[in-house]
C-alpha cells in the first residue's frame, strides 16, 4: 500500500498522470471514497493523460462512459445509483476491447465486475485529499510501484 497527500486538484491530476504513464496493458481500478472525495477528478486526469481529448463526462447519470484509447477502450463507471448488482447485466460490461476499467462505487456492482488490479481509496484531508493505493494483483502491485517511481511523492 502506498499513501499520498494530494494538496489540491493539480496534485490529484499529477497522480492520474503518473498512473497513466505506468498503466499495465489491461487494468481494472476500483475507486472508493465519499461523495466529493476526488474519484472523478482522478479518473478524468488519468484518461486525459492517456490521450482522451474532448469532453470527459462524469458517468453519474449514464452509469458508463466509453473512451477510445490507442490500445483499446477505457470504461469509466459510476455505480452510485445502482441498487442491485443485477442491474449491470443490461450495460453489456463484458466487452473484450476494454483495456482500462475505472469504477466508482464498485461495491454496488459486487459479483458482476472484474476483480480490481488496483484499489484507490480517496478521503478528504483538510483542504486536500488523502489517497491510498493498494495493488490487488501482481500487475497492480507493479503498477503502484511504477507510478511512485514516476515522481509521485509518498507519505508512507
Coordinates of C-alpha atoms in Angstrom, one line a residue:
X1 CA 0.0 0.0 0.0
X2 CA 1.2 3.5 -0.9
X3 CA -0.2 6.7 0.6
X4 CA 0.0 10.2 -0.7
X5 CA -1.4 13.5 0.4
X6 CA -2.9 15.4 -2.5
X7 CA -2.8 19.1 -1.6
X8 CA -5.2 20.2 -4.4
X9 CA -6.8 19.3 -7.8
X10 CA -3.4 19.7 -9.5
X11 CA -1.8 17.1 -7.2
X12 CA -4.7 14.8 -8.0
X13 CA -4.1 15.3 -11.7
X14 CA -0.4 14.5 -11.2
X15 CA -1.3 11.2 -9.6
X16 CA -3.6 10.4 -12.5
X17 CA -0.7 11.3 -14.9
X18 CA 1.7 9.0 -13.0
X19 CA -0.8 6.2 -13.1
X20 CA -1.3 6.7 -16.9
X21 CA 2.4 6.6 -17.6
X22 CA 2.8 3.3 -15.8
X23 CA -0.5 1.6 -16.7
X24 CA -0.4 -2.1 -17.5
X25 CA -1.9 -3.2 -20.8
X26 CA -5.1 -4.3 -19.1
X27 CA -6.2 -2.9 -15.8
X28 CA -9.2 -2.6 -13.5
X29 CA -9.3 0.2 -11.0
X30 CA -11.8 0.4 -8.2
X31 CA -12.2 3.9 -6.8
X32 CA -13.5 4.3 -3.3
X33 CA -14.4 7.4 -1.3
X34 CA -17.3 9.5 -0.2
X35 CA -19.0 12.0 -2.5
X36 CA -16.6 14.8 -3.3
X37 CA -13.5 12.8 -2.4
X38 CA -12.0 13.2 -5.9
X39 CA -12.8 9.9 -7.6
X40 CA -14.0 11.5 -10.8
X41 CA -11.2 14.1 -10.8
X42 CA -8.6 11.3 -10.6
X43 CA -10.3 9.3 -13.3
X44 CA -10.5 12.4 -15.6
X45 CA -6.8 13.2 -15.1
X46 CA -5.8 9.6 -15.9
X47 CA -8.0 9.5 -19.0
X48 CA -6.7 12.9 -20.2
X49 CA -3.1 11.7 -19.7
X50 CA -3.9 8.6 -21.8
X51 CA -4.7 10.9 -24.7
X52 CA -8.5 11.2 -24.4
X53 CA -9.5 14.5 -26.0
X54 CA -12.7 16.4 -25.9
X55 CA -15.2 16.3 -23.0
X56 CA -14.7 13.7 -20.3
X57 CA -18.1 13.4 -18.8
X58 CA -19.0 12.1 -15.4
X59 CA -20.9 8.8 -15.7
X60 CA -23.1 9.7 -12.7
X61 CA -26.3 9.6 -14.7
X62 CA -25.2 7.5 -17.7
X63 CA -23.6 4.8 -15.5
X64 CA -20.8 4.2 -18.0
X65 CA -18.8 6.4 -20.4
X66 CA -16.6 4.9 -23.0
X67 CA -13.4 6.4 -24.3
X68 CA -11.2 5.3 -27.2
X69 CA -7.5 4.7 -26.3
X70 CA -4.6 3.8 -28.6
X71 CA -4.6 0.3 -27.3
X72 CA -8.4 -0.4 -26.9
X73 CA -11.1 1.3 -24.9
X74 CA -11.5 2.7 -21.4
X75 CA -14.7 2.5 -19.5
X76 CA -15.5 4.9 -16.6
X77 CA -18.3 3.6 -14.5
X78 CA -20.1 5.3 -11.6
X79 CA -22.4 2.8 -9.8
X80 CA -23.7 5.2 -7.1
X81 CA -27.2 4.9 -8.5
X82 CA -27.2 1.1 -8.8
X83 CA -29.5 -0.5 -6.2
X84 CA -28.8 -4.1 -7.2
X85 CA -25.7 -5.6 -9.0
X86 CA -28.1 -7.4 -11.3
X87 CA -28.9 -4.1 -12.9
X88 CA -25.5 -4.1 -14.5
X89 CA -26.4 -7.0 -16.8
X90 CA -28.2 -4.5 -19.1
X91 CA -25.0 -2.5 -19.7
X92 CA -23.1 -5.2 -21.6
X93 CA -20.0 -4.9 -19.4
X94 CA -18.2 -7.9 -20.9
X95 CA -16.6 -6.3 -23.9
X96 CA -13.2 -7.6 -25.0
X97 CA -11.9 -4.3 -26.3
X98 CA -11.9 -2.8 -22.7
X99 CA -8.3 -2.3 -21.6
X100 CA -9.0 0.0 -18.7
X101 CA -11.9 -0.1 -16.2
X102 CA -12.3 2.9 -13.9
X103 CA -15.1 2.0 -11.4
X104 CA -16.5 4.4 -8.9
X105 CA -18.6 2.8 -6.1
X106 CA -17.6 -0.7 -7.2
X107 CA -19.1 -2.3 -4.1
X108 CA -22.5 -1.7 -5.7
X109 CA -21.6 -4.0 -8.5
X110 CA -20.1 -6.7 -6.4
X111 CA -20.1 -10.1 -8.1
X112 CA -20.6 -8.7 -11.6
X113 CA -17.4 -6.6 -12.1
X114 CA -14.0 -7.9 -12.9
X115 CA -11.7 -8.0 -9.9
X116 CA -9.5 -5.0 -9.2
X117 CA -5.8 -4.8 -10.1
X118 CA -5.7 -1.5 -8.2
X119 CA -7.9 -0.1 -5.4
X120 CA -7.7 3.6 -4.8
X121 CA -9.2 5.0 -1.6
X122 CA -9.7 8.7 -1.5
X123 CA -10.6 10.8 1.5
X124 CA -10.9 14.5 2.3
X125 CA -7.9 15.6 4.4
X126 CA -8.2 19.3 5.3
X127 CA -8.2 21.3 2.0
X128 CA -6.8 18.4 0.1
X129 CA -7.2 14.6 -0.3
X130 CA -5.5 11.5 1.1
X131 CA -5.0 8.8 -1.5
X132 CA -4.2 5.2 -0.6
X133 CA -3.3 2.9 -3.4
X134 CA -3.5 -0.9 -2.9
X135 CA -2.2 -3.3 -5.6
X136 CA -4.5 -6.3 -5.6
X137 CA -2.8 -8.4 -8.3
X138 CA 0.9 -8.7 -9.3
X139 CA 0.2 -6.3 -12.1
X140 CA -1.5 -3.9 -9.7
X141 CA 1.4 -4.0 -7.2
X142 CA 3.9 -3.4 -10.0
X143 CA 1.7 -0.5 -11.3
X144 CA 1.7 1.2 -7.9
X145 CA 5.4 0.9 -7.6
X146 CA 6.0 2.2 -11.1
X147 CA 3.6 5.1 -10.6
X148 CA 5.5 6.1 -7.4
X149 CA 8.8 5.8 -9.3
X150 CA 7.5 8.3 -11.8
X151 CA 7.7 11.2 -9.4
X152 CA 4.8 10.8 -7.1
X153 CA 5.9 11.7 -3.6
X154 CA 4.7 9.3 -0.8
X155 CA 3.9 9.9 2.8
X156 CA 4.4 6.3 3.9

